[in-house]
Amino acid sequence: MAFSKLAGFFSLQDPTNKVSTNDLEERKEGVVSDLEQEIQFKLSDEELSGLAKTWKKKWDAASGDLVKMQKQNEKYWLGTQHEALGGSVVDNNDLDNKPQLDNRIFMAAETFLPIATRQNPDPVVTSPDESEDATLWAAHNRELLIYFADVNKLKQVLRRCTRYWLLYLLGPVKVGFDEVENIPVVKAERPQKLILDPTSTIDDGGYTGEYIGLVRSDTAETLITRFPASAEGIRSGVGDKLGTEIQYVEWWTDELVFWTLKGDVLDKKKTPYFNYDDVEETITDEFGNEELVTNAPSNHFRSPKMPYDFLSVFNLGKKPYDDTSLLSQVLSLQDIVNKRLKQIDRNADGANAGLMVSGDVFDKDAAKNAGEALRQGKTILVPSGNVSAAIVRDSGTPLQGFVAGNLEDVRNEIDNIFGTHGTTRGERGATETATGRVVLKGQDEGRIAFVSAFLEQVADNVYNKWYQMILTMYDQDDVAEILGEEKASEWMRIKDNPPRLVISVKDGSMTPRDPITKRNEAIDLFQIGALDLQTLLEELDIADPERVIQRLSAQAQGPGGLLQEEGDQAIQAEQPAVEQVVPQEAFV
């Protein structure tokens, strides 16, 4: 029986497109879904409530191991590894019993993140159509996307998304539309707030699941405003205390979004940001005859999509999250670092001169006073006999050299996995050469660029979803606020029949590049004529490249050219604008 269009939205996807977390299940034949094969779009609230409960129950049962890994990774990143290993919570005021830690995980992760997300994802917007209108349409929408990325601080959002991926094996971002600011937005969501389809995975095509739940929280007053039809139930649930914080779940499929609170459906609607209805337009032919024409709605996507994208790198195609991460791979190494540091610390304490006293000369109190006096540099009086026989200072045995060597090896291995050696962190070795530093930094950046390539794909998906929102939510006035009236007029004229656009992220635009190397490359390209002057100045981070070029041009005219240019600007700045007067004779 053929699947209906919505069958896939409610855990009814073709079994061949699913991957079970159990190796035996991967080879199981027949139907692997326990739901009906077809579901109508117009589901009742009771049916939606039942689906939501089933989805949450499945995720709770499947995500136990993930939750444990997330908690463990977070403790290691925070530097509370002893708690992750079953130790008690540390009292920060108890200095004697605080564990000795060298948190190399935090250092590696927080060195990795700014390098992996140093560059802005550069949108590339093209059209298969080579007409002038298609070129204008692509250029104007690229400007809009760049503006959205700047306002949303997209680079910082991707950095938070990457930190979530390092710690929690999943980096989710969600796009939306801010109706107050009238702009598409993007946010990195905490993975712990998501309810995913446990039979799904994340591959090159994105998330294969059929639903996503997001645990949200708002005050009762806000919920009543958003869901007035459920106002009575919300009020009774909080006893009219409208400032009470309430947790509820927002559920998405590709074509449906609905909200549940304790099993009750607050509201439901079709997925927004998609033009569903055909557009009727009256056209007039060359003879003045009018005809009503029905056109397909303008959409970038062929069908609605959920507003989520995920950073996933080390995924074996079994789960909707990574099987491991860079941070997970170095947990055992961090344990060795802590162990070796503890051994060195204990040996250092033992190396301090301990005091051994004879019981024939000192009683318990006298021995204690003698030790205290020795620490304070005071004189110790031995009542009688040989001093050397009565009191002896003991020195600990030096720790074997391989312990410190192993500590250094393990630290280097953590740096190897993350690509964050001392050179990349800005440290300088005693015997390090300039050429060696460049080579080491290049190797680290190459390692980090592997993850940056996956981040570019996340940014690519965000830009495409934003463009879909542009087609759905924006009109001429909205565009004019960003691009100006002239471009907005062109944009609106073309929007009536927009050309197809291909939107991507410039390959390598997020690849880590050392600023010094980047500048040297720009200078080399300029010297062989492969780069124009303005681009060179931009690569050198000159604040106002246009002004510099203008002054260079004036200077090239001769010794007085620059002075003349400055004088003209000063006169122009001081002289008031002169209104042009048209002689009366011109109207005769």
mmCIF file of N, CA and C in Angstrom, residues 386-483:
data_model
loop_
_atom_site.group_PDB
_atom_site.id
_atom_site.type_symbol
_atom_site.label_atom_id
_atom_site.label_comp_id
_atom_site.label_asym_id
_atom_site.label_seq_id
_atom_site.Cartn_x
_atom_site.Cartn_y
_atom_site.Cartn_z
ATOM 1 N N ASN A 386 73.197 12.667 72.356
ATOM 2 C CA ASN A 386 73.557 13.043 70.992
ATOM 3 C C ASN A 386 72.335 13.594 70.265
ATOM 4 N N VAL A 387 72.468 14.793 69.742
ATOM 5 C CA VAL A 387 71.343 15.431 69.025
ATOM 6 C C VAL A 387 70.934 14.593 67.822
ATOM 7 N N SER A 388 71.908 14.057 67.087
ATOM 8 C CA SER A 388 71.618 13.276 65.882
ATOM 9 C C SER A 388 70.841 12.016 66.197
ATOM 10 N N ALA A 389 70.996 11.491 67.393
ATOM 11 C CA ALA A 389 70.256 10.296 67.783
ATOM 12 C C ALA A 389 68.872 10.636 68.314
ATOM 13 N N ALA A 390 68.676 11.880 68.730
ATOM 14 C CA ALA A 390 67.405 12.274 69.332
ATOM 15 C C ALA A 390 66.412 12.812 68.299
ATOM 16 N N ILE A 391 66.913 13.456 67.252
ATOM 17 C CA ILE A 391 66.026 14.069 66.255
ATOM 18 C C ILE A 391 66.679 13.978 64.882
ATOM 19 N N VAL A 392 65.889 13.498 63.890
ATOM 20 C CA VAL A 392 66.408 13.293 62.541
ATOM 21 C C VAL A 392 65.394 13.838 61.531
ATOM 22 N N ARG A 393 65.883 14.592 60.551
ATOM 23 C CA ARG A 393 65.034 15.075 59.456
ATOM 24 C C ARG A 393 65.064 14.036 58.327
ATOM 25 N N ASP A 394 63.856 13.624 57.842
ATOM 26 C CA ASP A 394 63.766 12.581 56.816
ATOM 27 C C ASP A 394 63.341 13.196 55.481
ATOM 28 N N SER A 395 63.963 12.815 54.392
ATOM 29 C CA SER A 395 63.625 13.291 53.047
ATOM 30 C C SER A 395 62.984 12.168 52.253
ATOM 31 N N GLY A 396 61.937 12.500 51.446
ATOM 32 C CA GLY A 396 61.257 11.499 50.644
ATOM 33 C C GLY A 396 62.097 11.034 49.466
ATOM 34 N N THR A 397 61.710 9.907 48.901
ATOM 35 C CA THR A 397 62.399 9.361 47.731
ATOM 36 C C THR A 397 61.931 10.091 46.482
ATOM 37 N N PRO A 398 62.832 10.580 45.647
ATOM 38 C CA PRO A 398 62.428 11.289 44.416
ATOM 39 C C PRO A 398 61.571 10.394 43.517
ATOM 40 N N LEU A 399 60.552 11.006 42.876
ATOM 41 C CA LEU A 399 59.669 10.269 41.985
ATOM 42 C C LEU A 399 60.426 9.925 40.707
ATOM 43 N N GLN A 400 60.190 8.731 40.197
ATOM 44 C CA GLN A 400 60.879 8.308 38.986
ATOM 45 C C GLN A 400 60.502 9.195 37.801
ATOM 46 N N GLY A 401 61.459 9.403 36.925
ATOM 47 C CA GLY A 401 61.276 10.357 35.831
ATOM 48 C C GLY A 401 60.187 10.003 34.850
ATOM 49 N N PHE A 402 59.854 8.719 34.699
ATOM 50 C CA PHE A 402 58.854 8.341 33.698
ATOM 51 C C PHE A 402 57.462 8.867 34.059
ATOM 52 N N VAL A 403 57.234 9.191 35.350
ATOM 53 C CA VAL A 403 55.914 9.687 35.753
ATOM 54 C C VAL A 403 55.653 11.050 35.123
ATOM 55 N N ALA A 404 56.612 11.965 35.270
ATOM 56 C CA ALA A 404 56.466 13.286 34.659
ATOM 57 C C ALA A 404 56.443 13.178 33.133
ATOM 58 N N GLY A 405 57.248 12.241 32.588
ATOM 59 C CA GLY A 405 57.248 12.051 31.140
ATOM 60 C C GLY A 405 55.916 11.563 30.629
ATOM 61 N N ASN A 406 55.287 10.646 31.356
ATOM 62 C CA ASN A 406 53.976 10.154 30.967
ATOM 63 C C ASN A 406 52.921 11.245 31.043
ATOM 64 N N LEU A 407 53.026 12.089 32.059
ATOM 65 C CA LEU A 407 52.093 13.216 32.186
ATOM 66 C C LEU A 407 52.178 14.115 30.956
ATOM 67 N N GLU A 408 53.379 14.404 30.502
ATOM 68 C CA GLU A 408 53.564 15.259 29.336
ATOM 69 C C GLU A 408 53.035 14.579 28.074
ATOM 70 N N ASP A 409 53.254 13.267 27.947
ATOM 71 C CA ASP A 409 52.765 12.529 26.783
ATOM 72 C C ASP A 409 51.241 12.558 26.716
ATOM 73 N N VAL A 410 50.594 12.382 27.864
ATOM 74 C CA VAL A 410 49.129 12.351 27.885
ATOM 75 C C VAL A 410 48.569 13.734 27.560
ATOM 76 N N ARG A 411 49.171 14.777 28.089
ATOM 77 C CA ARG A 411 48.732 16.133 27.749
ATOM 78 C C ARG A 411 48.851 16.377 26.242
ATOM 79 N N ASN A 412 49.963 15.929 25.653
ATOM 80 C CA ASN A 412 50.153 16.102 24.211
ATOM 81 C C ASN A 412 49.119 15.316 23.410
ATOM 82 N N GLU A 413 48.746 14.149 23.909
ATOM 83 C CA GLU A 413 47.755 13.347 23.188
ATOM 84 C C GLU A 413 46.399 14.032 23.175
ATOM 85 N N ILE A 414 46.028 14.686 24.268
ATOM 86 C CA ILE A 414 44.782 15.461 24.287
ATOM 87 C C ILE A 414 44.859 16.575 23.254
ATOM 88 N N ASP A 415 46.011 17.254 23.195
ATOM 89 C CA ASP A 415 46.191 18.312 22.194
ATOM 90 C C ASP A 415 46.137 17.751 20.780
ATOM 91 N N ASN A 416 46.662 16.538 20.586
ATOM 92 C CA ASN A 416 46.626 15.917 19.266
ATOM 93 C C ASN A 416 45.198 15.674 18.804
ATOM 94 N N ILE A 417 44.363 15.186 19.709
ATOM 95 C CA ILE A 417 42.983 14.856 19.347
ATOM 96 C C ILE A 417 42.187 16.114 19.019
ATOM 97 N N PHE A 418 42.370 17.166 19.801
ATOM 98 C CA PHE A 418 41.637 18.415 19.568
ATOM 99 C C PHE A 418 42.298 19.303 18.517
ATOM 100 N N GLY A 419 43.593 19.110 18.269
ATOM 101 C CA GLY A 419 44.312 20.029 17.387
ATOM 102 C C GLY A 419 44.580 21.356 18.068
ATOM 103 N N THR A 420 44.989 21.305 19.341
ATOM 104 C CA THR A 420 45.177 22.536 20.121
ATOM 105 C C THR A 420 46.502 22.469 20.878
ATOM 106 N N HIS A 421 47.607 22.369 20.158
ATOM 107 C CA HIS A 421 48.911 22.337 20.808
ATOM 108 C C HIS A 421 49.275 23.717 21.346
ATOM 109 N N GLY A 422 50.356 23.747 22.094
ATOM 110 C CA GLY A 422 50.771 24.996 22.731
ATOM 111 C C GLY A 422 50.955 26.121 21.742
ATOM 112 N N THR A 423 51.479 25.819 20.556
ATOM 113 C CA THR A 423 51.678 26.857 19.539
ATOM 114 C C THR A 423 50.347 27.488 19.147
ATOM 115 N N THR A 424 49.319 26.680 18.988
ATOM 116 C CA THR A 424 47.993 27.186 18.630
ATOM 117 C C THR A 424 47.398 28.013 19.759
ATOM 118 N N ARG A 425 47.730 27.656 20.998
ATOM 119 C CA ARG A 425 47.218 28.427 22.146
ATOM 120 C C ARG A 425 47.990 29.723 22.351
ATOM 121 N N GLY A 426 49.056 29.933 21.586
ATOM 122 C CA GLY A 426 49.843 31.147 21.730
ATOM 123 C C GLY A 426 51.067 30.986 22.594
ATOM 124 N N GLU A 427 51.338 29.732 23.048
ATOM 125 C CA GLU A 427 52.529 29.484 23.857
ATOM 126 C C GLU A 427 53.736 29.326 22.941
ATOM 127 N N ARG A 428 54.920 29.561 23.468
ATOM 128 C CA ARG A 428 56.146 29.457 22.684
ATOM 129 C C ARG A 428 57.118 28.518 23.387
ATOM 130 N N GLY A 429 57.575 27.513 22.653
ATOM 131 C CA GLY A 429 58.546 26.580 23.194
ATOM 132 C C GLY A 429 59.943 27.175 23.201
ATOM 133 N N ALA A 430 60.796 26.647 24.094
ATOM 134 C CA ALA A 430 62.149 27.204 24.241
ATOM 135 C C ALA A 430 62.989 27.024 22.988
ATOM 136 N N THR A 431 62.798 25.913 22.275
ATOM 137 C CA THR A 431 63.620 25.617 21.100
ATOM 138 C C THR A 431 62.816 25.697 19.808
ATOM 139 N N GLU A 432 61.696 26.388 19.822
ATOM 140 C CA GLU A 432 60.800 26.426 18.677
ATOM 141 C C GLU A 432 61.237 27.476 17.673
ATOM 142 N N THR A 433 61.251 27.133 16.387
ATOM 143 C CA THR A 433 61.598 28.078 15.338
ATOM 144 C C THR A 433 60.336 28.692 14.750
ATOM 145 N N ALA A 434 60.504 29.805 14.025
ATOM 146 C CA ALA A 434 59.351 30.455 13.407
ATOM 147 C C ALA A 434 58.698 29.544 12.372
ATOM 148 N N THR A 435 59.526 28.857 11.574
ATOM 149 C CA THR A 435 58.981 27.945 10.573
ATOM 150 C C THR A 435 58.247 26.790 11.238
ATOM 151 N N GLY A 436 58.828 26.280 12.323
ATOM 152 C CA GLY A 436 58.177 25.180 13.045
ATOM 153 C C GLY A 436 56.837 25.590 13.598
ATOM 154 N N ARG A 437 56.706 26.820 14.082
ATOM 155 C CA ARG A 437 55.431 27.306 14.608
ATOM 156 C C ARG A 437 54.375 27.331 13.507
ATOM 157 N N VAL A 438 54.762 27.798 12.318
ATOM 158 C CA VAL A 438 53.815 27.860 11.203
ATOM 159 C C VAL A 438 53.336 26.461 10.834
ATOM 160 N N VAL A 439 54.255 25.504 10.799
ATOM 161 C CA VAL A 439 53.903 24.132 10.445
ATOM 162 C C VAL A 439 52.949 23.533 11.483
ATOM 163 N N LEU A 440 53.273 23.729 12.769
ATOM 164 C CA LEU A 440 52.436 23.178 13.829
ATOM 165 C C LEU A 440 51.038 23.799 13.816
ATOM 166 N N LYS A 441 50.978 25.109 13.614
ATOM 167 C CA LYS A 441 49.668 25.768 13.579
ATOM 168 C C LYS A 441 48.861 25.294 12.380
ATOM 169 N N GLY A 442 49.542 25.088 11.264
ATOM 170 C CA GLY A 442 48.852 24.599 10.079
ATOM 171 C C GLY A 442 48.276 23.215 10.292
ATOM 172 N N GLN A 443 49.019 22.357 10.981
ATOM 173 C CA GLN A 443 48.528 21.008 11.275
ATOM 174 C C GLN A 443 47.309 21.064 12.194
ATOM 175 N N ASP A 444 47.369 21.906 13.218
ATOM 176 C CA ASP A 444 46.225 22.035 14.134
ATOM 177 C C ASP A 444 45.001 22.577 13.404
ATOM 178 N N GLU A 445 45.199 23.607 12.591
ATOM 179 C CA GLU A 445 44.070 24.211 11.888
ATOM 180 C C GLU A 445 43.463 23.236 10.883
ATOM 181 N N GLY A 446 44.289 22.395 10.296
ATOM 182 C CA GLY A 446 43.766 21.364 9.407
ATOM 183 C C GLY A 446 42.892 20.376 10.149
ATOM 184 N N ARG A 447 43.271 20.046 11.372
ATOM 185 C CA ARG A 447 42.477 19.144 12.197
ATOM 186 C C ARG A 447 41.138 19.789 12.561
ATOM 187 N N ILE A 448 41.189 21.044 12.942
ATOM 188 C CA ILE A 448 39.964 21.743 13.343
ATOM 189 C C ILE A 448 39.064 22.008 12.137
ATOM 190 N N ALA A 449 39.672 22.206 10.957
ATOM 191 C CA ALA A 449 38.882 22.477 9.748
ATOM 192 C C ALA A 449 37.946 21.339 9.406
ATOM 193 N N PHE A 450 38.271 20.131 9.855
ATOM 194 C CA PHE A 450 37.399 18.983 9.616
ATOM 195 C C PHE A 450 36.014 19.228 10.215
ATOM 196 N N VAL A 451 35.967 19.788 11.420
ATOM 197 C CA VAL A 451 34.682 20.093 12.055
ATOM 198 C C VAL A 451 34.060 21.343 11.441
ATOM 199 N N SER A 452 34.891 22.314 11.063
ATOM 200 C CA SER A 452 34.372 23.542 10.457
ATOM 201 C C SER A 452 33.584 23.248 9.186
ATOM 202 N N ALA A 453 33.977 22.217 8.452
ATOM 203 C CA ALA A 453 33.250 21.850 7.235
ATOM 204 C C ALA A 453 31.817 21.429 7.559
ATOM 205 N N PHE A 454 31.618 20.736 8.671
ATOM 206 C CA PHE A 454 30.262 20.356 9.084
ATOM 207 C C PHE A 454 29.478 21.582 9.553
ATOM 208 N N LEU A 455 30.162 22.531 10.182
ATOM 209 C CA LEU A 455 29.505 23.773 10.590
ATOM 210 C C LEU A 455 29.032 24.570 9.374
ATOM 211 N N GLU A 456 29.807 24.538 8.311
ATOM 212 C CA GLU A 456 29.390 25.224 7.085
ATOM 213 C C GLU A 456 28.078 24.657 6.567
ATOM 214 N N GLN A 457 27.888 23.347 6.691
ATOM 215 C CA GLN A 457 26.640 22.736 6.239
ATOM 216 C C GLN A 457 25.471 23.180 7.109
ATOM 217 N N VAL A 458 25.707 23.325 8.419
ATOM 218 C CA VAL A 458 24.651 23.835 9.303
ATOM 219 C C VAL A 458 24.272 25.258 8.886
ATOM 220 N N ALA A 459 25.289 26.103 8.640
ATOM 221 C CA ALA A 459 25.018 27.478 8.203
ATOM 222 C C ALA A 459 24.299 27.487 6.856
ATOM 223 N N ASP A 460 24.684 26.597 5.967
ATOM 224 C CA ASP A 460 24.025 26.459 4.665
ATOM 225 C C ASP A 460 22.533 26.211 4.857
ATOM 226 N N ASN A 461 22.172 25.285 5.735
ATOM 227 C CA ASN A 461 20.759 24.968 5.984
ATOM 228 C C ASN A 461 20.018 26.144 6.600
ATOM 229 N N VAL A 462 20.698 26.871 7.490
ATOM 230 C CA VAL A 462 20.069 28.047 8.109
ATOM 231 C C VAL A 462 19.763 29.095 7.046
ATOM 232 N N TYR A 463 20.707 29.377 6.157
ATOM 233 C CA TYR A 463 20.490 30.375 5.109
ATOM 234 C C TYR A 463 19.325 29.973 4.201
ATOM 235 N N ASN A 464 19.221 28.696 3.850
ATOM 236 C CA ASN A 464 18.125 28.261 2.996
ATOM 237 C C ASN A 464 16.784 28.413 3.691
ATOM 238 N N LYS A 465 16.726 28.121 4.970
ATOM 239 C CA LYS A 465 15.464 28.288 5.710
ATOM 240 C C LYS A 465 15.122 29.765 5.856
ATOM 241 N N TRP A 466 16.124 30.604 6.039
ATOM 242 C CA TRP A 466 15.865 32.047 6.101
ATOM 243 C C TRP A 466 15.297 32.566 4.780
ATOM 244 N N TYR A 467 15.833 32.080 3.673
ATOM 245 C CA TYR A 467 15.322 32.531 2.379
ATOM 246 C C TYR A 467 13.865 32.103 2.201
ATOM 247 N N GLN A 468 13.521 30.911 2.662
ATOM 248 C CA GLN A 468 12.130 30.487 2.610
ATOM 249 C C GLN A 468 11.251 31.444 3.427
ATOM 250 N N MET A 469 11.769 31.916 4.566
ATOM 251 C CA MET A 469 11.024 32.881 5.381
ATOM 252 C C MET A 469 10.899 34.225 4.662
ATOM 253 N N ILE A 470 11.921 34.612 3.914
ATOM 254 C CA ILE A 470 11.850 35.854 3.147
ATOM 255 C C ILE A 470 10.671 35.789 2.176
ATOM 256 N N LEU A 471 10.554 34.682 1.467
ATOM 257 C CA LEU A 471 9.459 34.529 0.508
ATOM 258 C C LEU A 471 8.107 34.509 1.200
ATOM 259 N N THR A 472 8.073 34.007 2.423
ATOM 260 C CA THR A 472 6.805 33.831 3.128
ATOM 261 C C THR A 472 6.386 35.078 3.892
ATOM 262 N N MET A 473 7.338 35.751 4.534
ATOM 263 C CA MET A 473 7.019 36.775 5.522
ATOM 264 C C MET A 473 7.286 38.210 5.061
ATOM 265 N N TYR A 474 8.083 38.405 4.010
ATOM 266 C CA TYR A 474 8.539 39.756 3.676
ATOM 267 C C TYR A 474 7.780 40.346 2.492
ATOM 268 N N ASP A 475 7.552 41.668 2.583
ATOM 269 C CA ASP A 475 7.028 42.423 1.460
ATOM 270 C C ASP A 475 7.967 43.603 1.199
ATOM 271 N N GLN A 476 7.544 44.521 0.350
ATOM 272 C CA GLN A 476 8.428 45.604 -0.074
ATOM 273 C C GLN A 476 8.847 46.486 1.090
ATOM 274 N N ASP A 477 7.922 46.817 1.981
ATOM 275 C CA ASP A 477 8.262 47.691 3.109
ATOM 276 C C ASP A 477 9.299 47.040 4.022
ATOM 277 N N ASP A 478 9.198 45.728 4.231
ATOM 278 C CA ASP A 478 10.162 45.026 5.077
ATOM 279 C C ASP A 478 11.561 45.088 4.474
ATOM 280 N N VAL A 479 11.644 44.869 3.166
ATOM 281 C CA VAL A 479 12.939 44.890 2.495
ATOM 282 C C VAL A 479 13.507 46.301 2.469
ATOM 283 N N ALA A 480 12.643 47.301 2.316
ATOM 284 C CA ALA A 480 13.099 48.691 2.243
ATOM 285 C C ALA A 480 13.796 49.110 3.529
ATOM 286 N N GLU A 481 13.355 48.604 4.662
ATOM 287 C CA GLU A 481 13.991 48.951 5.929
ATOM 288 C C GLU A 481 15.442 48.480 5.986
ATOM 289 N N ILE A 482 15.780 47.482 5.169
ATOM 290 C CA ILE A 482 17.126 46.907 5.207
ATOM 291 C C ILE A 482 17.955 47.351 4.014
ATOM 292 N N LEU A 483 17.364 47.314 2.817
ATOM 293 C CA LEU A 483 18.127 47.586 1.594
ATOM 294 C C LEU A 483 17.868 48.960 0.996
#
